[in-house]
Each structure stands twice: as C-alpha cells, then as structure tokens.
Coordinates of C-alpha atoms and ligand atoms in Angstrom, one line a residue:
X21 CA 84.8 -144.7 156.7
X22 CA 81.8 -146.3 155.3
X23 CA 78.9 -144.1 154.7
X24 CA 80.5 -140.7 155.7
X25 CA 79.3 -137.5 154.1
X26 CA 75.8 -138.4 155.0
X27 CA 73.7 -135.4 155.5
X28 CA 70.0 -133.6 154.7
X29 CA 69.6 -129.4 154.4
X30 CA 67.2 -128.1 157.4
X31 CA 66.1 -124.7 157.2
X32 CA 67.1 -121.9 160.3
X33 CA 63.6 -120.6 160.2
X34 CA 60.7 -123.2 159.8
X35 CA 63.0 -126.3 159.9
X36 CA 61.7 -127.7 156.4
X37 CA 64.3 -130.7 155.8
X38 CA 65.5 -131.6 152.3
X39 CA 67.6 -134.3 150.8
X40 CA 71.3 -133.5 149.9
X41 CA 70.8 -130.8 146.7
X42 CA 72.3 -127.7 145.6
X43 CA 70.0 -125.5 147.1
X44 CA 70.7 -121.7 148.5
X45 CA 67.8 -121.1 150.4
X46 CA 64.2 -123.0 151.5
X47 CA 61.8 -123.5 148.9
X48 CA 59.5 -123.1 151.8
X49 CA 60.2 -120.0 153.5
X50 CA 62.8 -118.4 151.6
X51 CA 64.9 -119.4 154.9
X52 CA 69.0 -120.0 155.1
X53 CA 69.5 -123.4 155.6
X54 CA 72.1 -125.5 157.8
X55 CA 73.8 -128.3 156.6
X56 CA 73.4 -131.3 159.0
X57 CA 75.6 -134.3 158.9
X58 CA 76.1 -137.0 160.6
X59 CA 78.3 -136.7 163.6
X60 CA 81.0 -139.5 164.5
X61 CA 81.5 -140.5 168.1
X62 CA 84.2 -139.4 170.3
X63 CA 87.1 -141.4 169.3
X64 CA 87.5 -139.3 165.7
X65 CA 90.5 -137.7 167.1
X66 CA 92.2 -140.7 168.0
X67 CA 91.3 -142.4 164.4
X68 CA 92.7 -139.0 162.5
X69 CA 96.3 -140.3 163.1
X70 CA 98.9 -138.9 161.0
X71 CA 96.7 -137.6 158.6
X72 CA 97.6 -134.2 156.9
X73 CA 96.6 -131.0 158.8
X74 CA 93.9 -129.0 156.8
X75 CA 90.3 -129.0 155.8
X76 CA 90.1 -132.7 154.5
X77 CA 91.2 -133.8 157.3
X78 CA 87.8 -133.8 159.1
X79 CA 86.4 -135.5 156.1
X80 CA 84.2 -137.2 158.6
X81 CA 82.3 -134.4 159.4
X82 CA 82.0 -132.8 155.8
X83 CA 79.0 -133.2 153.4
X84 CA 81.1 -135.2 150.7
X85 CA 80.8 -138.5 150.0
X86 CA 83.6 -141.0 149.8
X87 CA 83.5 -141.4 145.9
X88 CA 83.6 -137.8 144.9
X89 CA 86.7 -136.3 143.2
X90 CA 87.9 -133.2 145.7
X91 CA 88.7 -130.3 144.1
X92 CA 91.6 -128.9 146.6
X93 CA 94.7 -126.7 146.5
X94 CA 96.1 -128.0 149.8
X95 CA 93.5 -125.2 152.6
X96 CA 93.3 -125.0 155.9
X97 CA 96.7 -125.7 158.7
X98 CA 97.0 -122.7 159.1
X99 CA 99.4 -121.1 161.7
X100 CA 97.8 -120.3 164.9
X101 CA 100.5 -118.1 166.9
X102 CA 100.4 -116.5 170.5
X103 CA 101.0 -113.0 170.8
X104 CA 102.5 -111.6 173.9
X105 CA 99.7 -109.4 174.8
X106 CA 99.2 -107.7 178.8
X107 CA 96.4 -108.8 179.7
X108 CA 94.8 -112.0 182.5
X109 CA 94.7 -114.3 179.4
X110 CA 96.6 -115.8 176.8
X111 CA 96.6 -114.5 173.1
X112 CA 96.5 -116.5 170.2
X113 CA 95.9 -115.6 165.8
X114 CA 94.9 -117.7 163.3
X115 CA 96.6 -117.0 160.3
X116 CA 93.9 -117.8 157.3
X117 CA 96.4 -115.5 154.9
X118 CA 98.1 -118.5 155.1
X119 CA 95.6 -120.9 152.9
X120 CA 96.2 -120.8 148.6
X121 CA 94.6 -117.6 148.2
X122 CA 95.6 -115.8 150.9
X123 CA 92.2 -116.2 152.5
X124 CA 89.7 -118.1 155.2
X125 CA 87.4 -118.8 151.8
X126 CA 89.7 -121.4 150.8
X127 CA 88.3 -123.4 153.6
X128 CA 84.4 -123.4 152.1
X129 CA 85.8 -123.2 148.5
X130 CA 87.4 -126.4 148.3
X131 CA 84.4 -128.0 149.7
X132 CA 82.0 -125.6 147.3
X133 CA 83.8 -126.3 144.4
X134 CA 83.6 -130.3 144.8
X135 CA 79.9 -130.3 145.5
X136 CA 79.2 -128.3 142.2
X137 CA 81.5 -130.4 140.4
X138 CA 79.4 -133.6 142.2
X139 CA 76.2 -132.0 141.2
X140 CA 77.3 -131.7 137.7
X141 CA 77.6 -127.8 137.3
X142 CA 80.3 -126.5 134.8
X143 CA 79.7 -123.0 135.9
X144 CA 80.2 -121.3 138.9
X145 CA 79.5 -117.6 140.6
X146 CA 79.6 -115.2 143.2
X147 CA 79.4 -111.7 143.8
X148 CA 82.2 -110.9 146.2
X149 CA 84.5 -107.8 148.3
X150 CA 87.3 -109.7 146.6
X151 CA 88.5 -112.7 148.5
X152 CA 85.8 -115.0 147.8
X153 CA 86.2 -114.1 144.0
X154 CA 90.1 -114.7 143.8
X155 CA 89.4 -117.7 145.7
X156 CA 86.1 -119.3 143.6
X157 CA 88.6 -118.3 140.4
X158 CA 91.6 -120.5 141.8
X159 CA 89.2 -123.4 142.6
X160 CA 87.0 -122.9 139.7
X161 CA 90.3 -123.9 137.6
X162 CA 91.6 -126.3 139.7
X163 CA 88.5 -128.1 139.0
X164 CA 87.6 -127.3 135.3
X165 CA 84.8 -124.9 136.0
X166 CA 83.9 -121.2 134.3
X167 CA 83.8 -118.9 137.3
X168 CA 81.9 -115.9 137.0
X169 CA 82.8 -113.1 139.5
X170 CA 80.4 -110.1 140.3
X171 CA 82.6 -107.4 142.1
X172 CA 81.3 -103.6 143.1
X173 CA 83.6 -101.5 140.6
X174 CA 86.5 -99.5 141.8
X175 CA 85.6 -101.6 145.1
X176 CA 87.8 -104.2 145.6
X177 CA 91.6 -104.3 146.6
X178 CA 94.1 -104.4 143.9
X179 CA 95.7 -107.7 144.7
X180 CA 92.1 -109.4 145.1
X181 CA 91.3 -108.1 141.8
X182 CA 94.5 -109.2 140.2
X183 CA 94.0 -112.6 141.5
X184 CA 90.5 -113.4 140.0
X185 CA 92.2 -111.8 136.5
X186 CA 95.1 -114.3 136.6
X187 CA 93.1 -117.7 137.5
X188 CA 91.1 -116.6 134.3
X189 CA 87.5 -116.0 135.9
X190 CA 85.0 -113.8 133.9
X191 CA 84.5 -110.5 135.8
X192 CA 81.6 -108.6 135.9
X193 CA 82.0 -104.8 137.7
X194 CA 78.5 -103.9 139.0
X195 CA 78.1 -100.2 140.1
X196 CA 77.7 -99.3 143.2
X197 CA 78.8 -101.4 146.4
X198 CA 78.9 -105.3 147.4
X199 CA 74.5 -105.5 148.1
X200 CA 74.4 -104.4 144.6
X201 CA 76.7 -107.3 143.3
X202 CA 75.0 -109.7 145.2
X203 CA 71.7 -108.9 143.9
X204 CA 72.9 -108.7 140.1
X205 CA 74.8 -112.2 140.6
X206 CA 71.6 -113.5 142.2
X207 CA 69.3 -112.3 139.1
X208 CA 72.0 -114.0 136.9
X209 CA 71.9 -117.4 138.1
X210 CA 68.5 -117.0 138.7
X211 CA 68.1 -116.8 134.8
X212 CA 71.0 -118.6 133.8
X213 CA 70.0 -121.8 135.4
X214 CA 72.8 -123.9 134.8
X215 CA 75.1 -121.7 137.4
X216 CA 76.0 -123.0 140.7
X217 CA 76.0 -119.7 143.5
X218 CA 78.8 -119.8 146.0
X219 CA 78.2 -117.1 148.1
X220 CA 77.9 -117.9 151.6
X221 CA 74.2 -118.6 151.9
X222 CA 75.1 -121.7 149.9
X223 CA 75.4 -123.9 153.1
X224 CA 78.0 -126.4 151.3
X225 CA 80.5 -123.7 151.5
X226 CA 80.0 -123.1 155.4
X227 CA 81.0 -126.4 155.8
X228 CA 84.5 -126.2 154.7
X229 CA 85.0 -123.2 157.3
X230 CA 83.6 -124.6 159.8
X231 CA 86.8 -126.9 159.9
X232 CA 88.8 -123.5 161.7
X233 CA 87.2 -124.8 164.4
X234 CA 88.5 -128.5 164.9
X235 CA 91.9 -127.1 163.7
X236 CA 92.2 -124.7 166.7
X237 CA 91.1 -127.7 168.8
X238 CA 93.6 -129.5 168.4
X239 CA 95.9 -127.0 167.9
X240 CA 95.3 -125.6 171.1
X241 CA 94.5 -129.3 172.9
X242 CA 90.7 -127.8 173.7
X243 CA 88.2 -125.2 173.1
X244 CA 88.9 -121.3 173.7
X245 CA 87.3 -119.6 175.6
X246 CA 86.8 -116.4 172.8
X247 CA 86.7 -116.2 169.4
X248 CA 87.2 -112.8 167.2
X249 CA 86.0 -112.5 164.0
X250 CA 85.6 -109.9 161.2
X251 CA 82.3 -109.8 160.2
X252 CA 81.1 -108.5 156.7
X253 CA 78.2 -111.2 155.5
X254 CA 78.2 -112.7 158.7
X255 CA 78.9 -116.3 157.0
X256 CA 82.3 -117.3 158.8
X257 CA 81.5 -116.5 162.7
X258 CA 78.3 -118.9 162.0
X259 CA 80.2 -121.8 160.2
X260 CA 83.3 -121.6 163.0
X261 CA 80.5 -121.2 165.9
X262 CA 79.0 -124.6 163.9
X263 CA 82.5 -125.8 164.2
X264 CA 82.2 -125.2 167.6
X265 CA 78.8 -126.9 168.5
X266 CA 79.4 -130.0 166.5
X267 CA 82.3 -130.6 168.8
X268 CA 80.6 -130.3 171.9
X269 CA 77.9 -132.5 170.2
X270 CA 80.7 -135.2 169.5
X271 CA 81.3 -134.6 173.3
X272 CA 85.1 -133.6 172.8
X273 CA 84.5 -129.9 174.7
X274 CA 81.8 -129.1 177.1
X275 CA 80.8 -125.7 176.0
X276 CA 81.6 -123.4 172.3
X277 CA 83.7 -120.9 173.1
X278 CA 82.1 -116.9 173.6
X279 CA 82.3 -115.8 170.1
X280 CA 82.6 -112.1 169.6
X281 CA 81.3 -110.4 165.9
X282 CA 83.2 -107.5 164.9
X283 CA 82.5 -105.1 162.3
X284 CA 83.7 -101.4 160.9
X285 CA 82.0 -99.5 162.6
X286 CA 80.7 -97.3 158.8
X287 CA 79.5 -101.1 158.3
X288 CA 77.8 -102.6 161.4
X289 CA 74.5 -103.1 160.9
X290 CA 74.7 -105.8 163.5
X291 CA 77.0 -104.2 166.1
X292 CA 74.3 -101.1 166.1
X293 CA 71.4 -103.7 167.2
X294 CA 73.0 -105.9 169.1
X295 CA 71.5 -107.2 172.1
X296 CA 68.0 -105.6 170.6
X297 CA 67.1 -108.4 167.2
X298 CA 64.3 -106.0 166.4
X299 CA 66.1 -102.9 166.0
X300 CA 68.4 -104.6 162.9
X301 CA 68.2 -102.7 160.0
X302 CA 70.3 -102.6 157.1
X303 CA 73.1 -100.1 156.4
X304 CA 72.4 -98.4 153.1
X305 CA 75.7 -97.1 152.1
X306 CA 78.5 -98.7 153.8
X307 CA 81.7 -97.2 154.4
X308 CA 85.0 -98.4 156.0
X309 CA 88.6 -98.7 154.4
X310 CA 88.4 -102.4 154.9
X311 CA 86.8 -103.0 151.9
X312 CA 86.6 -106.8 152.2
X313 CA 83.8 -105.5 155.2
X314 CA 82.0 -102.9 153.3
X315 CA 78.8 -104.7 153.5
X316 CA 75.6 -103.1 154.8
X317 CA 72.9 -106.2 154.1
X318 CA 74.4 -109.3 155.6
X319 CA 72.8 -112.2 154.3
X320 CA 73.9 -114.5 157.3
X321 CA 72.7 -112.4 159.6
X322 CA 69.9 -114.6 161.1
X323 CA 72.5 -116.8 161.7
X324 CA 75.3 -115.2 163.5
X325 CA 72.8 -113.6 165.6
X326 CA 72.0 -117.1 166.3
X327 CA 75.4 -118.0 167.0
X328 CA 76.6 -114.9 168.9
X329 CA 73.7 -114.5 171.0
X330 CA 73.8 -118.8 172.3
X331 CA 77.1 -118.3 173.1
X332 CA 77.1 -115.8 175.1
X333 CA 78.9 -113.4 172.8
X334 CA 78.4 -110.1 171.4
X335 CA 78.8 -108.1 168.1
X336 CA 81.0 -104.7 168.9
X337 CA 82.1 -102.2 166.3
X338 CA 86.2 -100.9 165.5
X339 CA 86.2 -97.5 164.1
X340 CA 88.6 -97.7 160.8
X341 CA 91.4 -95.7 162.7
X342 CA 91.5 -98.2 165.2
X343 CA 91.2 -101.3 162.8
X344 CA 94.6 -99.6 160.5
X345 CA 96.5 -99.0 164.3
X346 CA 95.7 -102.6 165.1
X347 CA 96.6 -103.8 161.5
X348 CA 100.2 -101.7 162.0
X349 CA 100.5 -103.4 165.7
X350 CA 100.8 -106.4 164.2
X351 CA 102.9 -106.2 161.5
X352 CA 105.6 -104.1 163.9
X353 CA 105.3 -105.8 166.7
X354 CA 104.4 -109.6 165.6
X355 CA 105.6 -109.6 162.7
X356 CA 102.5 -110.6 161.2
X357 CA 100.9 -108.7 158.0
X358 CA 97.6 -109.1 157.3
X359 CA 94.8 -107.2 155.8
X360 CA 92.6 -104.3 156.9
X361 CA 89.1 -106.7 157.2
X362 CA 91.4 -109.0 159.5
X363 CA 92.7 -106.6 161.8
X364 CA 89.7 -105.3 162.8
X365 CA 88.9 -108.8 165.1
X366 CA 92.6 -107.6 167.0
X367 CA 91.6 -104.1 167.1
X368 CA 88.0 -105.4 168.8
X369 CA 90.3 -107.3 171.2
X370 CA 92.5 -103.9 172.0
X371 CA 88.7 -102.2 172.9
X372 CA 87.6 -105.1 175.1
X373 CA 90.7 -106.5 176.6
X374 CA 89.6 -105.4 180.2
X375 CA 86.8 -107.7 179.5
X376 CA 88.3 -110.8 178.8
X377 CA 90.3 -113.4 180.3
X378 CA 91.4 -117.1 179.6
X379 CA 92.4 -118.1 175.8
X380 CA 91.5 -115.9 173.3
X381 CA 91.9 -116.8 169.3
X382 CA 91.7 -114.0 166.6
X383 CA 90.6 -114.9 163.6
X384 CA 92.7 -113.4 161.3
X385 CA 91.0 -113.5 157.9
X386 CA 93.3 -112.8 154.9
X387 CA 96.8 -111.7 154.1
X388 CA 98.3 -108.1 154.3
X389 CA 99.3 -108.7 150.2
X390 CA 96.1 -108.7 149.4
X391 CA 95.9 -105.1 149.7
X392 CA 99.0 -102.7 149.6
X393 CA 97.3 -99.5 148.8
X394 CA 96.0 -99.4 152.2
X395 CA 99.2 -97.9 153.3
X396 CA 98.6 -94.5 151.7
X397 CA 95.7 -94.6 154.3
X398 CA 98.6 -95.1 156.7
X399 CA 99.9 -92.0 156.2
X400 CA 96.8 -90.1 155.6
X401 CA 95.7 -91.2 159.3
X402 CA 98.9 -90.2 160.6
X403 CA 99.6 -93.5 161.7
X404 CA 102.9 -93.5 160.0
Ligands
F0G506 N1 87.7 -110.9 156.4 C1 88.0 -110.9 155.1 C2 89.4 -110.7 154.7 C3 87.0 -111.1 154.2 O1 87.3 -111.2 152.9 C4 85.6 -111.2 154.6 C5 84.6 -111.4 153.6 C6 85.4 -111.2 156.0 C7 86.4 -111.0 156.9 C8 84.0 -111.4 156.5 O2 83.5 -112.7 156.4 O3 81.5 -112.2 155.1 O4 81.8 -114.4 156.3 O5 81.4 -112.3 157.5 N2 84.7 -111.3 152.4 C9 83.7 -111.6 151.4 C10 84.2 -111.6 150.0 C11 82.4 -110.9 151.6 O6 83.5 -111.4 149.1 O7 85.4 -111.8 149.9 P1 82.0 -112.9 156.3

C-alpha cells in the first residue's frame, strides 16, 4: 500500500502537467484535465481479497493518499442484474439508484468531497439537474462542509430537490435552464475563492466513477463488450470509458468495451454531430422530460468524444416517448424502477438491438424515486 494515491493533472488538450491541486481546468489552455495515477500491476485483483464491494475498494487506483480521512456514505456495489432480453447477446443493468443518494454521483462524490476536505476547503458547490446537488448535500454533511447548490428553477425533480433541502445545503434557483446554473455557480466561486467546484470538469470527482468500471469487471469476470450510458454533461461515459482503459493498461482485459452515448434527443448536441467533430454545436434551449439530461452545453464533451470515438462507439439519440416506454418496460417487466435520465441508455438499446451482440451493460443512472411526477407524463403520452 505504500505510496498509493500518487498522481499529477495532464490537460486533454495541450498536455500541460501539474502537481496534485484543486484545479478545474488548465491554467494553460483553459483545457479539461485527466487525472493520471499510478497504475498497480496485474495482481491487484488477487490482493483485493475480501475487501468490501464499492468505490474504496480500488483505493489503489484513486487519487487519495493513504493518510487522508474519507468522507463516505458506503457508494458503489451496486446491483448489476441480467435482463431476459431477445436478442444474440446477453443483457445486463447496473443499478446506480442503488448507491446513498439514489444516484451514479455518489461514486465521484465520495472521492470529491475527501479531496476538498484534504485541500482544506470548508465550502463546497455545484450547479446541478438535481442528482449531483442532493448528492454534494449528503457528502458535504457527512464531511462538515457548507454545500452550495445552483439548480435551474422549476427545473429539477421533486425528490432531488427535496433531498438537497433535507441534508441542509444552501440552494440557489437560477432562472432559466442547467448552462445558466453552471455559469452563475462558476462566477461564484470564481469570486468567492474559498469554494471548492464539484461539477464534473473537476477531474477528482471522475475518478470516483470511474470505479463502475472495475465493479462490472469483476462482476461480470471480464470486460463487456458495450456499454450504455445517459449522457447530459458527458462527465460519466468519460470516467467509466477511463475505467475501462486503466484496466487494459493494468493488462486485466485486452480491449475497453464499445461504449455507446445516449442522449434525449431535444438535448443531443453530441448525438446530432456525431461521427462529424466539427459540426458540434451547442443546443440553446434544451428540452426532454428527463430533466436530469436537459443539458444543451456539455462541458465534457471533448472528452466523451474522445472516449466514444477510440472505442469504437457512437453517440445516438432516444426521443422522450421512447425513453418513458423504456423506463415503464422496466419497471413492469424487470421489476426495476428507475428514473427518466436512466432509461434512456435501455431505450438506446431497444433502437439498436439489431446491432449488437455479445454482453451488453446498461448503465442505469439513478432511482425511479427520485422523480414521481413523471408519471402524469405517463398518462399524457398514453403510455398508461
Ligand atoms: N443520468 C442521471 C440520472 C443524471 O443525473 C445525469 C447527470 C446523467 C445521467 C448524465 O451524466 O452529466 O455525467 O453525462 N446529472 C447531472 C446533475 C448533470 O446535475 O445531477 P453526465
């Protein structure tokens, strides 16, 4: 164990390195950065033993040292169930409702939250679609931190909002949608100073996602050979496709799995482009009943594009129809409830299952709780 957590901040663009710090972006280029640690050799797996299932589990590969105090509410093990679906391969869903807050951002909170508290911050923020806030609230007190929470007003679903009230963070409702939150919040610690961002272009919190990755490797003995995901800022498909890569760096799998970006399609500014970089261009005013995706500027972008495009993948679009059919598919015939924003990466699967063959994980991104007005929408569509 000696030494682990070792690590340096590179930049995605002009590759500027820099010493562990609390930095959001290169003070070079303007560039997102990755986090790069140092990888252990093969026999990790063998070493992990009986430790517990979740994100602290693959302390070895996380950008924490061995004297810092975690800040963690017991994230990541999640459930990865297969679902009897007709089609040449085999069907599984990761089921992130399952973490404290219901959500994947759990994962990269816990690690978030302990590197502000290691860098000596007492205040923490975010602007968020709702599950990043109700989970940077939960962390923020399990750890002794202010949370400040920048949410588009009227935008977020009732249980997210509920959750961020109850751990006690201070809200802030910004007019207009989640862009607009993200540039107040950004302006506010900005001028603040003394306020630690946690959105996910702070690279610290990528980390802790990135550990969906080993989980479903060992879960499922070995890489798949797809992986859905919802896409809103783009930050989780590039911190599981990280997942991904470190593995085959450690030499466990020989290839990441084809990952597959999926997005409503009132909200895809990156399943409109893809394959053609050039022809991105942000979506102005973003609209799609799964609010938690209602994002028109992702600020990952750069790199899921990165991470779709070298593994083969793709970015498609689910029209909101299609992701509420997929969302009531699963709850009637699985069993399984989750929310709008996480149904979209089965509903992608239902428009490209002639495609596809050998294991198959959805990603399935927060719980059906979170957000129980969605069933007037039920109804409206005629779905029920
Ligand atoms: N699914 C759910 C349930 C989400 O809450 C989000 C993002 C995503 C998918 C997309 O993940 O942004 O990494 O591409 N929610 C953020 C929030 C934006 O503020 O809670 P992403």
């Amino acid at each position: 164990m000696e030494g682990i957590g070792r690590h340096t901040l590179k930049c995605i663009e002009c590759g500027s390195v820099y010493e562990p710090a609390p930095l959001i972006k290169c003070s070079e280029c303007g560039g997102l950065l990755d986090i790069i640690v140092e990888l252990p050799d093969r026999g990790l797996f063998s070493r992990l033993g009986l430790r517990e299932m979740g994100v602290w589990r693959y302390r070895e590969v996380l950008p924490v040292g061995d004297g810092a105090k975690v800040v963690s509410l017991g994230e990541g093990g999640t459930r990865l169930l297969k679902l009897e679906e007709e089609f040449t391969g085999e069907l599984f869903i990761k089921l992130e409702g399952d973490n404290p807050t219901g959500s994947f951002k759990d994962r990269g909170m816990t690690v978030g939250v302990t590197k502000a508290v290691e860098f000596g911050y007492r205040k923490v923020a975010c602007a968020s679609t709702g599950n990043t806030s109700a989970s940077l609230a939960a962390y923020a007190a399990r750890g002794g931190l202010e949370a400040y929470v920048f949410i588009p007003k009227g935008g977020i679903a009732r249980g997210k909002l509920f959750q961020a009230l109850a751990y006690g963070a201070n809200i802030v409702e910004v007019e207009g949608g989640f862009d607009d939150a993200l540039e107040r919040v950004l302006k506010y610690v900005e001028v603040e100073g003394d306020v630690l961002l946690l959105n996910s272009f702070n690279p610290y919190r990528l980390e802790g996602q990135k550990t969906l990755a080993y989980e479903v490797y060992e879960q499922l003995g070995g890489a798949p050979d797809y992986v859905f995901v919802p896409v809103g800022n783009a930050g989780n498909i590039s911190a599981i496709y990280k997942g991904f890569r470190e593995l085959r760096d450690i030499g466990l799998i020989d290839s990441a799995p084809i990952m597959v970006g999926v997005q409503a399609s009132g909200a895809a500014p990156l399943a409109n482009a893809f394959p053609h970089i050039e022809r991105f261009s942000p979506v102005d005013e973003p609209r799609t009943l799964a609010s938690a995706i209602r994002i028109g500027k992702p600020v990952n972008w750069r790199k899921a594009w990165r991470a779709v495009e070298s593994s083969g993948g793709f970015f498609t679009s689910v029209e909101d129809a299609e992701i509420l059919r997929a969302q009531m598919r699963l709850a009637r015939k699985y069993g399984i409830l989750v929310e709008p924003a996480s149904a979209a990466s089965y509903a992608g699967f239902l428009k490209h299952l002639d495609e596809l063959d050998g294991r198959v994980v959805l990603v399935a991104t927060g719980h059906g709780l979170k957000d129980p007005d969605v069933i007037n929408h039920w109804s409206n569509l005629g779905i029920i």
